[in-house]
Tab-separated table of C-alpha atoms in Angstrom:
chain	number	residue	atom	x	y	z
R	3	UNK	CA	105.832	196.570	-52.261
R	4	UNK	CA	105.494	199.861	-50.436
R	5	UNK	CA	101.966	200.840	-49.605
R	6	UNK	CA	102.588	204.212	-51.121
R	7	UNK	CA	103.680	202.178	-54.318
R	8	UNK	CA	100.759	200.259	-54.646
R	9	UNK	CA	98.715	202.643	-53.938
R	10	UNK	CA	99.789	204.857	-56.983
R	11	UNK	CA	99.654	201.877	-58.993
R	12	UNK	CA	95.700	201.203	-57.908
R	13	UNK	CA	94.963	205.304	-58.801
R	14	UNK	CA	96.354	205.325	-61.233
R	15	UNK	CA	94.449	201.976	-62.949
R	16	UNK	CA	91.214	204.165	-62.074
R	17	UNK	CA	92.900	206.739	-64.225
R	18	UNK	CA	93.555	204.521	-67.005
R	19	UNK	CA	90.063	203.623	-67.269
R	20	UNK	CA	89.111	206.775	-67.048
R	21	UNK	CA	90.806	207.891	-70.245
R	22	UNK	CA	90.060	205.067	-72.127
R	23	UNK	CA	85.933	206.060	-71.723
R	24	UNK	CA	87.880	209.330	-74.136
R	25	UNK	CA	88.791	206.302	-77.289
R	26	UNK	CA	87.934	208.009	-80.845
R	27	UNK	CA	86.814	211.068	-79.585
R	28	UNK	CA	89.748	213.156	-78.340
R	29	UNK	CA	92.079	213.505	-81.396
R	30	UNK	CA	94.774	214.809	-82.789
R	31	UNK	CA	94.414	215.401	-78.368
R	32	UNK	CA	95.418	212.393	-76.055
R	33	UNK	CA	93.634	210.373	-74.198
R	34	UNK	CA	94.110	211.476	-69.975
R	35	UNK	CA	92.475	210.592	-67.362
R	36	UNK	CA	92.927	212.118	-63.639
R	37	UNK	CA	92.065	211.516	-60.169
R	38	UNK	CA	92.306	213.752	-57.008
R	39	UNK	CA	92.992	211.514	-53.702
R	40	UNK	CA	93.106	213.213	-50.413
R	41	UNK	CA	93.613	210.093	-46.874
R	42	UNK	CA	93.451	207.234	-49.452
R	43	UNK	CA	89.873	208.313	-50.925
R	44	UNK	CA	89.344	210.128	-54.658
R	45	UNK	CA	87.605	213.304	-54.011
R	46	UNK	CA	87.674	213.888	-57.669
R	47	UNK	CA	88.431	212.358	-61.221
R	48	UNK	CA	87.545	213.475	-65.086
R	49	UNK	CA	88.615	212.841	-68.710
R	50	UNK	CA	89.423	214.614	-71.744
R	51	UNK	CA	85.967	213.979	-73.630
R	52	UNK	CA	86.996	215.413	-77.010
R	53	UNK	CA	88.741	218.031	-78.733
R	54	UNK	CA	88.843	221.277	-77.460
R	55	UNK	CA	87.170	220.812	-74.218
R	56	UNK	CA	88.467	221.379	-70.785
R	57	UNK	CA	91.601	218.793	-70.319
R	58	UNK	CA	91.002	215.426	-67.545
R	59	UNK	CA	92.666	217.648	-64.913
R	60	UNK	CA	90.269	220.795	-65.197
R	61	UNK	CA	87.628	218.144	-65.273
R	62	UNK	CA	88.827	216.151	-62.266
R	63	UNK	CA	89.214	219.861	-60.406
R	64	UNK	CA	85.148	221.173	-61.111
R	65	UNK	CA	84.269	217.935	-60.056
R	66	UNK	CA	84.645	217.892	-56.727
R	67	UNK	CA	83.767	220.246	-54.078
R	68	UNK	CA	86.360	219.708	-51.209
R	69	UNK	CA	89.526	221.222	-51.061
R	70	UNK	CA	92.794	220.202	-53.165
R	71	UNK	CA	95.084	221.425	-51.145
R	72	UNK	CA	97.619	218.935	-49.604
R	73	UNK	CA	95.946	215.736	-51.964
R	74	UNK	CA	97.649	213.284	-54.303
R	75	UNK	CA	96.738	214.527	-57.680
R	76	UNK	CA	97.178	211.516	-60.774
R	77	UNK	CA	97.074	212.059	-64.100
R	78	UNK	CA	98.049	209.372	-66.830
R	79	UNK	CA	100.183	212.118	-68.847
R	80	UNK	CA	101.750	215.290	-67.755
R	81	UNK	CA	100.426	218.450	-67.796
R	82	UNK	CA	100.399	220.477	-70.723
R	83	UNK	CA	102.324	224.000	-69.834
R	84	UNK	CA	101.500	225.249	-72.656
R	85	UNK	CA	98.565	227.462	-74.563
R	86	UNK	CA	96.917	225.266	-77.199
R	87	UNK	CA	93.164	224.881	-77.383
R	88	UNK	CA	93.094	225.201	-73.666
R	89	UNK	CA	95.354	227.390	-71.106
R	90	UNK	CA	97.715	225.284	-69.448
R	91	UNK	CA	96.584	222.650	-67.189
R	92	UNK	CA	99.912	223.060	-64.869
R	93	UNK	CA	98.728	226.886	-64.107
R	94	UNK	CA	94.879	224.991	-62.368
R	95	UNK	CA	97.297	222.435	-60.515
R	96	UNK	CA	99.578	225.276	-59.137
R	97	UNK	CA	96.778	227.472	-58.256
R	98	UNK	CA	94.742	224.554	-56.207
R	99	UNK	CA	98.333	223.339	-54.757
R	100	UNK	CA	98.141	219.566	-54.467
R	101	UNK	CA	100.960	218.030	-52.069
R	102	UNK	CA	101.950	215.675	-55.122
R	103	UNK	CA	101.081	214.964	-58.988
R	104	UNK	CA	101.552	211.369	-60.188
R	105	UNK	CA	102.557	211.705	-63.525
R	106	UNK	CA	102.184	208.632	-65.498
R	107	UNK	CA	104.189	209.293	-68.693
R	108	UNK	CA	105.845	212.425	-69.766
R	109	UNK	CA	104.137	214.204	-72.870
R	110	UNK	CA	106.889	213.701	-75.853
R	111	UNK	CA	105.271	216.682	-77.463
R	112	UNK	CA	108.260	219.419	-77.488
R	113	UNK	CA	105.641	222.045	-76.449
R	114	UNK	CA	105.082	220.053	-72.789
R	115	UNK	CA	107.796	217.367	-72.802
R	116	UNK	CA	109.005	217.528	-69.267
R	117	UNK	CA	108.267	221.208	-69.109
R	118	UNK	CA	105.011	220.738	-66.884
R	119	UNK	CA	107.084	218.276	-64.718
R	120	UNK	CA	109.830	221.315	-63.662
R	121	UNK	CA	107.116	223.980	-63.232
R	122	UNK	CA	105.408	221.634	-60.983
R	123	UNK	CA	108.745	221.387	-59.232
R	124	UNK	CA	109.430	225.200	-59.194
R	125	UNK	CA	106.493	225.484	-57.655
R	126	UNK	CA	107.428	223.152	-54.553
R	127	UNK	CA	105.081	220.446	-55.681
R	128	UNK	CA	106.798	216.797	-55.468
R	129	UNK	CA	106.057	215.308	-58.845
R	130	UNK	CA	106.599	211.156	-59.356
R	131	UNK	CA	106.567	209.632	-63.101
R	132	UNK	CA	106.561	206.820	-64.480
R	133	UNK	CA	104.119	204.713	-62.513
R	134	UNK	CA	101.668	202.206	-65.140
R	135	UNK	CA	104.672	204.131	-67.827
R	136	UNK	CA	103.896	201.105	-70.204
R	137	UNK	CA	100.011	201.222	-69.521
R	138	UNK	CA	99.550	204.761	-70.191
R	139	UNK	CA	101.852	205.025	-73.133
R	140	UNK	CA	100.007	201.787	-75.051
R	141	UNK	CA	96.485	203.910	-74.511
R	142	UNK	CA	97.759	206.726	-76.364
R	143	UNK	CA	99.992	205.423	-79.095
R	144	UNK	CA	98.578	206.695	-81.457
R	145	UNK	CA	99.433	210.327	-80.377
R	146	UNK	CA	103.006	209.075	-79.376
R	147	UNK	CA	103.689	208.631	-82.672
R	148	UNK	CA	102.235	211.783	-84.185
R	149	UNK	CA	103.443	214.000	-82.625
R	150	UNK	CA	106.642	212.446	-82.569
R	151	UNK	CA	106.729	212.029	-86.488
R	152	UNK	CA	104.114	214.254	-87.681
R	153	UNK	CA	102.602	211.000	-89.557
R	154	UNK	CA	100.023	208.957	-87.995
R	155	UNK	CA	99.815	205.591	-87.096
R	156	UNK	CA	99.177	203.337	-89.175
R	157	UNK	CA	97.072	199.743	-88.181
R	158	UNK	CA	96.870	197.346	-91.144
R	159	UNK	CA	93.518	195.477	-90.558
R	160	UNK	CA	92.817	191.934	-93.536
R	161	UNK	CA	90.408	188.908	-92.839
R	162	UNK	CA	91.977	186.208	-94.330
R	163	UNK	CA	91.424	182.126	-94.032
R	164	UNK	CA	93.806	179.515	-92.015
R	165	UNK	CA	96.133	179.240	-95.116
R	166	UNK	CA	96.295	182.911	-95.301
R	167	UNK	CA	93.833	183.784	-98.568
R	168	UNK	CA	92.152	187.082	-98.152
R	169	UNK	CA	90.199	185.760	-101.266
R	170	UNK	CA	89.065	182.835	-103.518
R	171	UNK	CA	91.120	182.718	-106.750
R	172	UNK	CA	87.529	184.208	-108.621
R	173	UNK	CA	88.305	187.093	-105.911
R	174	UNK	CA	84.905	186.396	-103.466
R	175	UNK	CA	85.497	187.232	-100.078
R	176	UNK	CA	82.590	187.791	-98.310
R	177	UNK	CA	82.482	187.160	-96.220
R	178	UNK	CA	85.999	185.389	-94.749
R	179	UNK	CA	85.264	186.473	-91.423
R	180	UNK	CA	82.307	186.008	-88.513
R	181	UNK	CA	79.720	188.704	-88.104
R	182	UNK	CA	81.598	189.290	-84.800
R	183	UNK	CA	84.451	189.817	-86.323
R	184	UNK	CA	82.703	192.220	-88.692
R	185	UNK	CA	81.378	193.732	-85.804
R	186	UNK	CA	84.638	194.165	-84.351
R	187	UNK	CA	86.220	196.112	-87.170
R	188	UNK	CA	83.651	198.696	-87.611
R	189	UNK	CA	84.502	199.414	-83.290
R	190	UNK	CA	88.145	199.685	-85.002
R	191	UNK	CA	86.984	202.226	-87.842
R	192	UNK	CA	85.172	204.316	-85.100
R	193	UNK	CA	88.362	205.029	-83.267
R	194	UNK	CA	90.738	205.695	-85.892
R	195	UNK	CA	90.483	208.741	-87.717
R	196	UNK	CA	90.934	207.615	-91.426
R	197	UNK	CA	90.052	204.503	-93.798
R	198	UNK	CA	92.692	203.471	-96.326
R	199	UNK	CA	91.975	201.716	-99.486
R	200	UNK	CA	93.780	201.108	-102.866
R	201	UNK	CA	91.665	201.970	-105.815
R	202	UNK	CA	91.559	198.320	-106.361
R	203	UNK	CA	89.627	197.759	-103.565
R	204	UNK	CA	87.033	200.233	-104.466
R	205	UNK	CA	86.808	198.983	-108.045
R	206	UNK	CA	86.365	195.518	-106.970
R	207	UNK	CA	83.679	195.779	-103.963
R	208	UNK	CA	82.642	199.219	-103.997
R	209	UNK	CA	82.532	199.757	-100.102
R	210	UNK	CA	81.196	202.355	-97.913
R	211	UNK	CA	84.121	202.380	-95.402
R	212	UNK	CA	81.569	204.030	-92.954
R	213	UNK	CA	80.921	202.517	-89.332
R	214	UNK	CA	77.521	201.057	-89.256
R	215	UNK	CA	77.778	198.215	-86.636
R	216	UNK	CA	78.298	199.883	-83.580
R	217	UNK	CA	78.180	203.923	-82.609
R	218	UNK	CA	80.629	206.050	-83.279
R	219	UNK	CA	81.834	208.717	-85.722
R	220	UNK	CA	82.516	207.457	-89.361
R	221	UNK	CA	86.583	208.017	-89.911
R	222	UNK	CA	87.557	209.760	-93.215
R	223	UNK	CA	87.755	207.623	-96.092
R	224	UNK	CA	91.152	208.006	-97.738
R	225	UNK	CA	91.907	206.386	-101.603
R	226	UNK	CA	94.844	205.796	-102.960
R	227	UNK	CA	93.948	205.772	-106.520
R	228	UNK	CA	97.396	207.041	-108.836
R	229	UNK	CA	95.171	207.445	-112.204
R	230	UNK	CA	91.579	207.951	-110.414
R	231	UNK	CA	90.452	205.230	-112.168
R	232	UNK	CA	87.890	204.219	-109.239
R	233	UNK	CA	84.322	204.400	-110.940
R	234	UNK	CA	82.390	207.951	-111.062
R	235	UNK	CA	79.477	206.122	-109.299
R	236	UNK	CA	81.727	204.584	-106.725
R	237	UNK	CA	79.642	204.782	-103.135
R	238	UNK	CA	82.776	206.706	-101.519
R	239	UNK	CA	82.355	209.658	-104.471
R	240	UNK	CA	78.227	209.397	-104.290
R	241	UNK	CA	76.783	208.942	-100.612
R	242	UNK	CA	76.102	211.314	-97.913
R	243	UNK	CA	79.819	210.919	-96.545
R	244	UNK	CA	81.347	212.300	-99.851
R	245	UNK	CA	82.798	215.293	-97.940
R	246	UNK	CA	85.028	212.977	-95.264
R	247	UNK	CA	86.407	211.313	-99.043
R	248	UNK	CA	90.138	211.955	-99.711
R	249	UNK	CA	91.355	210.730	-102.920
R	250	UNK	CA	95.237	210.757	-103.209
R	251	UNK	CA	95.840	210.172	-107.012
R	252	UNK	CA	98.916	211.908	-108.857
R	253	UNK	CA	99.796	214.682	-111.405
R	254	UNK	CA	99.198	211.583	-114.298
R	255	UNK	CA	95.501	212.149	-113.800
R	256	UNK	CA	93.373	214.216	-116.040
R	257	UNK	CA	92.073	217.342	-114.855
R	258	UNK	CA	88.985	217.063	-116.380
R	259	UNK	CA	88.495	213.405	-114.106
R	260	UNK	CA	89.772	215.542	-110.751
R	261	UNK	CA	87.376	218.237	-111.210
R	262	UNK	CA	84.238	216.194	-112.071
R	263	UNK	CA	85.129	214.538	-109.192
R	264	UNK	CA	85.544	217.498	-106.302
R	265	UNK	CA	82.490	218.808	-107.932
R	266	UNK	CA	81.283	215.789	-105.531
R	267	UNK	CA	82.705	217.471	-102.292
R	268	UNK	CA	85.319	214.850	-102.064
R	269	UNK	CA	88.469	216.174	-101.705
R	270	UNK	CA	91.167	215.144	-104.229
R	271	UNK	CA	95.103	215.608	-103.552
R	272	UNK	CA	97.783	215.799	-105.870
R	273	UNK	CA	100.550	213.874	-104.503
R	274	UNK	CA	104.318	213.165	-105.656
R	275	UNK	CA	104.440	210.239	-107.236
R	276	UNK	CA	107.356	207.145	-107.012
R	277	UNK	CA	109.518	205.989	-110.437
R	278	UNK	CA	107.013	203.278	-110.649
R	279	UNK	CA	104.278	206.048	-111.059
R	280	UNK	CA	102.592	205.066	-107.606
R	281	UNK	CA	101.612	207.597	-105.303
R	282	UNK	CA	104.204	207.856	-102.882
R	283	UNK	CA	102.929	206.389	-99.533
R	284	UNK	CA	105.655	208.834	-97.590
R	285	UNK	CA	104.896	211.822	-98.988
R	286	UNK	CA	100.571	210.801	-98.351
R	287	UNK	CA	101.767	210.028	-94.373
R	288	UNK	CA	103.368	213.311	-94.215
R	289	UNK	CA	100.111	215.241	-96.011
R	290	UNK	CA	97.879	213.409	-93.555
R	291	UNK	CA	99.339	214.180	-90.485
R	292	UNK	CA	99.331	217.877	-91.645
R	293	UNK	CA	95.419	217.723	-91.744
R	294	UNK	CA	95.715	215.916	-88.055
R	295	UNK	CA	94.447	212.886	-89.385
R	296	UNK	CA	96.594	211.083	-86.304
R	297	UNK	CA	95.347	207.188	-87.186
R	298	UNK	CA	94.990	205.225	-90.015
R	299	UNK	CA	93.181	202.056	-90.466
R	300	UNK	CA	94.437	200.269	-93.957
R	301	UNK	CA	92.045	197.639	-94.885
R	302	UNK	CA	93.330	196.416	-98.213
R	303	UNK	CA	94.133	195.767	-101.043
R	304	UNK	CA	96.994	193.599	-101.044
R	305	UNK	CA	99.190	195.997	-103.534
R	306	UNK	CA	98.326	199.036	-100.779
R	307	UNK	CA	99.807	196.637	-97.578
R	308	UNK	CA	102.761	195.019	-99.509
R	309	UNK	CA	103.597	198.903	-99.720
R	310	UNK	CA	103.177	200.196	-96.501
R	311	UNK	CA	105.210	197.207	-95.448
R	312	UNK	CA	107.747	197.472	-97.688
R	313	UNK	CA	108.380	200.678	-96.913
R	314	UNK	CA	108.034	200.048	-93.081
R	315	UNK	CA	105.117	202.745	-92.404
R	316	UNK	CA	103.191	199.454	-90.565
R	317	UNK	CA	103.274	199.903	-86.787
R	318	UNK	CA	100.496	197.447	-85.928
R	319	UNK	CA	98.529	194.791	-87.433
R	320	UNK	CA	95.150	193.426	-86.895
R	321	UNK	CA	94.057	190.249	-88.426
R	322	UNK	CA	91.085	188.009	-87.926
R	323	UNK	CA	91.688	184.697	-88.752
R	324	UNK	CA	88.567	182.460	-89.829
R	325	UNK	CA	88.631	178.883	-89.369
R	326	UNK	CA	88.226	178.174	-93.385
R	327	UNK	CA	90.857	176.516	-95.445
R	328	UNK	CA	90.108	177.612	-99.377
R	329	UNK	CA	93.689	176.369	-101.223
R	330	UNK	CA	93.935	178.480	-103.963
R	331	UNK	CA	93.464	182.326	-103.555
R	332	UNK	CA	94.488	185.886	-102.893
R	333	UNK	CA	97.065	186.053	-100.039
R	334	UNK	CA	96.789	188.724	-97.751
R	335	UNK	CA	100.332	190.244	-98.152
R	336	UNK	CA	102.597	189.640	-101.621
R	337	UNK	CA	106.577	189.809	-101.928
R	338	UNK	CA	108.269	191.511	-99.266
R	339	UNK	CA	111.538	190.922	-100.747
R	340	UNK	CA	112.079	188.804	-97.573
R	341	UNK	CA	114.987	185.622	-98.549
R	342	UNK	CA	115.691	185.111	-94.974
R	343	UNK	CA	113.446	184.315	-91.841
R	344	UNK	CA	115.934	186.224	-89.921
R	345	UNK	CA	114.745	189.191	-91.917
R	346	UNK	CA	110.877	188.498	-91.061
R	347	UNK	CA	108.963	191.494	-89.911
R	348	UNK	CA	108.490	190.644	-85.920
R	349	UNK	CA	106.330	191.937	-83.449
R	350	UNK	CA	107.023	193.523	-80.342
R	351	UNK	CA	104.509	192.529	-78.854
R	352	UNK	CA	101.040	190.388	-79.570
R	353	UNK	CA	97.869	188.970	-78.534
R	354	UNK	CA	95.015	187.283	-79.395
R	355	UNK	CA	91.165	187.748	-78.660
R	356	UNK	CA	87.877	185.188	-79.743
R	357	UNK	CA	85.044	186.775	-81.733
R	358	UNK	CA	82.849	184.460	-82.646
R	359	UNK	CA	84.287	181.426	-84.540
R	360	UNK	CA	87.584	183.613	-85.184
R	361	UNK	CA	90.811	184.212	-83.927
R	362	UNK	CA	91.922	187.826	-83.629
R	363	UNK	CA	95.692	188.534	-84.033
R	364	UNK	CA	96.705	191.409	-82.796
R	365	UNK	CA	100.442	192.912	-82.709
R	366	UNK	CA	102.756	195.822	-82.404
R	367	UNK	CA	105.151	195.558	-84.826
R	368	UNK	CA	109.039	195.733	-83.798
């Protein structure tokens, strides 16, 4: 491996890690991280903190006082060229005039994608991309497929036993999992931007859907409820987070139920509903991503995940697995229409973590 090669891979790593300190705090913005190197030494490195604040690159630039000119400049994705909240980072990089910019993905957003690449270039700067590609596209998938779709992605998150029951047959759950595990998933509500639940879920455990375990912002809390039959005094319609509450119910709901309800300060939607009278999941994606709610973290009930599968909206899935054996029960997923394992939803790729007695399963789905 050329020295030049592995150094770009090593700055780029540091880059990586920078962005990642970014996680639940940056969207509907990516997550970038940038480092200035001038003789094999960084001189200067930042992170987008959060939403409308200066980009990694104007952060990597005020933080160092030596000159630019003539370094190695790498950033995990490329320069926006464009006004947005910010003025475009590619105008800072021209007017401190690095020798190079590392670029480690391209931006697919049609605003930037490849445009801040061939400025760059116009500009006599040699630009490289492509180097950690894989690394720095996996930290901001989320935001890959937003902006790609204009729906956000969506993680399907159930505890469920070692013969797959999310439930005993008298519908007691809690709690499948280890307090680890528990622990774990409220990390995973403070970096996504939404909650989803079926009404069902709501009527049978009345949850907060709030992060309370670890720090972090609490996501909003979205309901898919077709009738609004969820109860008045449900915690989601009655505690201090009523105004992050978005209830997606349908035009069969009465209006006198829908405004006793946003007289709550939760927000209630109207959405198009399927033949079966359901609210259509596709047409809630779509409304979603309109309010740049870029990540979605569906924890249940079955009937809400058999949908979203179904209708292939699932791009990754999450699933501690508790060393408990119950028989009889709820399983996590129902029928998927599936007659042939050569038809099985597959993943493209997986892993699996340890918290606490549990096994963590988590994988991208194909």
């Amino acid at each position: 491996m050329k020295k030049e090669t592995f150094d770009d891979n090593y700055f780029m790593g540091v880059a990586i890690r920078l962005a990642r300190k970014g996680t639940g705090k940056t969207s509907p913005n990516p997550m970038v991280g940038a480092v200035i190197v001038t003789n094999g030494k960084i001189i200067g490195q930042g992170y987008h903190k959060k939403c409308g604040d200066h980009h990694a690159e104007i952060n990597a630039i005020n933080s160092t006082k030596e000159n630019i000119k003539g370094s190695t400049f790498y950033v995990t994705l490329e320069p926006c060229s464009h006004y947005g909240r910010t003025p475009p980072c590619v105008d800072a990089l021209i007017q401190e005039g690095p020798e190079r910019v590392v670029v480690g993905s391209l931006d697919p957003n049609p605003e930037v994608n490849g445009k801040g690449v061939k400025a760059l270039r116009s500009k006599g700067i040699k630009v490289d991309v492509g180097i950690r590609e894989a690394g720095c596209m996996q930290l901001n998938e989320h935001y890959f497929k937003f902006v790609k779709t204009g729906m956000p992605f969506i993680t399907v998150k159930y505890a469920q036993t070692l013969d797959g029951r999310i439930a005993t047959k008298s519908g007691d759950s809690q709690w499948i999992s280890s307090e680890a595990s528990r622990k774990y998933v409220h990390r995973l509500r403070s970096i996504h931007d939404g909650i989803m639940v079926g009404a069902g879920t709501v009527v049978a455990d009345n949850p907060q859907l709030t992060v309370r375990h670890v720090k972090g912002k609490n996501p909003f809390r979205i309901i898919v409820d077709s009738k609004l039959r969820i109860p008045i005094k449900s915690s989601v319609l009655t505690d201090d987070n009523s105004h992050l509450t978005i209830i997606a119910t349908t035009s069969s709901t009465p209006a006198a139920k829908i405004a006793e309800v946003r007289k709550r300060g939760v927000d209630v939607w109207i959405v198009k509903k399927e033949t079966n009278g359901r609210v259509s999941l596709r047409e809630l994606l779509k409304k979603l991503g309109k309010r740049e709610i870029m990540s979605v973290l569906v924890e249940g009930g079955q009937e809400i995940v058999t949908s979203l599968l179904k209708a292939g909206h699932v791009d990754k899935m999450i699933i501690p697995i508790a060393p408990k054996i119950i028989g009889n029960g709820l399983e996590a997923v129902g029928d998927l229409n599936i007659n042939k394992i050569n038809n099985a939803i597959t993943f493209s790729s997986s892993k699996t973590m340890k918290k606490g007695e549990d096994i963590i399963f988590e994988g991208t789905i194909s």
